[in-house]
Coordinates of C-alpha atoms in Angstrom, one line a residue:
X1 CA -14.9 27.4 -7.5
X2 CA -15.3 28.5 -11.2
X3 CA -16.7 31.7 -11.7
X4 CA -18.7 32.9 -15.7
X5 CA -15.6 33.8 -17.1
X6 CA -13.6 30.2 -16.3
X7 CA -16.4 28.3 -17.5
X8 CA -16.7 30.5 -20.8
X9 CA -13.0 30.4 -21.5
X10 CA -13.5 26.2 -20.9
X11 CA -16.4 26.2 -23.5
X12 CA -14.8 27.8 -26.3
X13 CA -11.7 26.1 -25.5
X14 CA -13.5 22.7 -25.9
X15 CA -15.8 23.9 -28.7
X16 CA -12.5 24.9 -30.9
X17 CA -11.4 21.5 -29.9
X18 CA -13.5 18.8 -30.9
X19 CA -16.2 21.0 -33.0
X20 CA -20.0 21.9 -32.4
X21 CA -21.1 18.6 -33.8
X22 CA -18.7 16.5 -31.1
X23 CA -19.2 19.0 -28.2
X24 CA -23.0 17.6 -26.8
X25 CA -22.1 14.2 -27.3
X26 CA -19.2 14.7 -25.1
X27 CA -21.0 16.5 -22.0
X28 CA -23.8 13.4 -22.1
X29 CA -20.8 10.7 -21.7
X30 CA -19.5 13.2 -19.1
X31 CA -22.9 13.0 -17.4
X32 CA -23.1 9.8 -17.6
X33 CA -19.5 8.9 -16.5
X34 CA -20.6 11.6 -13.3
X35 CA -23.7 9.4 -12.6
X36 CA -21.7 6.1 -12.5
X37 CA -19.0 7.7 -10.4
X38 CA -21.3 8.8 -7.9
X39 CA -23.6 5.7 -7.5
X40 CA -20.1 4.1 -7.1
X41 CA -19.4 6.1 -4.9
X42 CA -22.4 5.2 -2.0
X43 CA -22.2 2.1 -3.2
X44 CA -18.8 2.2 -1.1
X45 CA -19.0 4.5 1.2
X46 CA -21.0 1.9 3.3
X47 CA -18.7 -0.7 2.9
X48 CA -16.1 1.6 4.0
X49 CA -18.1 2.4 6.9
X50 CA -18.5 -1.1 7.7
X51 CA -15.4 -2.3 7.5
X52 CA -14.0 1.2 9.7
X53 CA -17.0 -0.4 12.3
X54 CA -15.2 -4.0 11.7
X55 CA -11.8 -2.7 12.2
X56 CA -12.7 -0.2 15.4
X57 CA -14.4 -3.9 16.6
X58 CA -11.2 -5.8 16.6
X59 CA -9.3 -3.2 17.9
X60 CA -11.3 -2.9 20.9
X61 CA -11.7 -6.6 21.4
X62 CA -7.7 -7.1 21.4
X63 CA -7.0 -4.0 24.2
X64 CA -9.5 -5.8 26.6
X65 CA -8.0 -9.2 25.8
X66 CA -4.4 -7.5 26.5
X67 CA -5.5 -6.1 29.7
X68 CA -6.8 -9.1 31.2
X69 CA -3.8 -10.9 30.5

């Protein structure tokens, strides 16, 4: 985790960078690109969930057909 004194070395890092005038418009595309990434994100993580169901399914379904053989 970063502490007050990381973040603070970030900022002015960032602010000598691109400039006071460039430095808010930058953290609202990083919001934004935060947002997206995260909606994304659930928006997957029940596919993934699915197909793990799908996929634990199959695999079942083919031991019990191997053992009756």
């Amino acid at each position: 985790r970063l502490g007050l004194p990381e973040l603070l070395i970030i900022l002015s890092i960032l602010l000598l960078l691109f400039g006071a005038k460039r430095l808010p418009g930058l953290a609202k595309s990083l919001g934004k690109s935060t947002k997206e990434f995260k909606s994304a994100l659930e928006e997957n993580k029940v596919f993934f969930i699915l197909l793990l169901f799908s996929l634990a399914f199959l695999a079942c379904g083919s031991e019990t057909v191997s053992e009756s053989v």
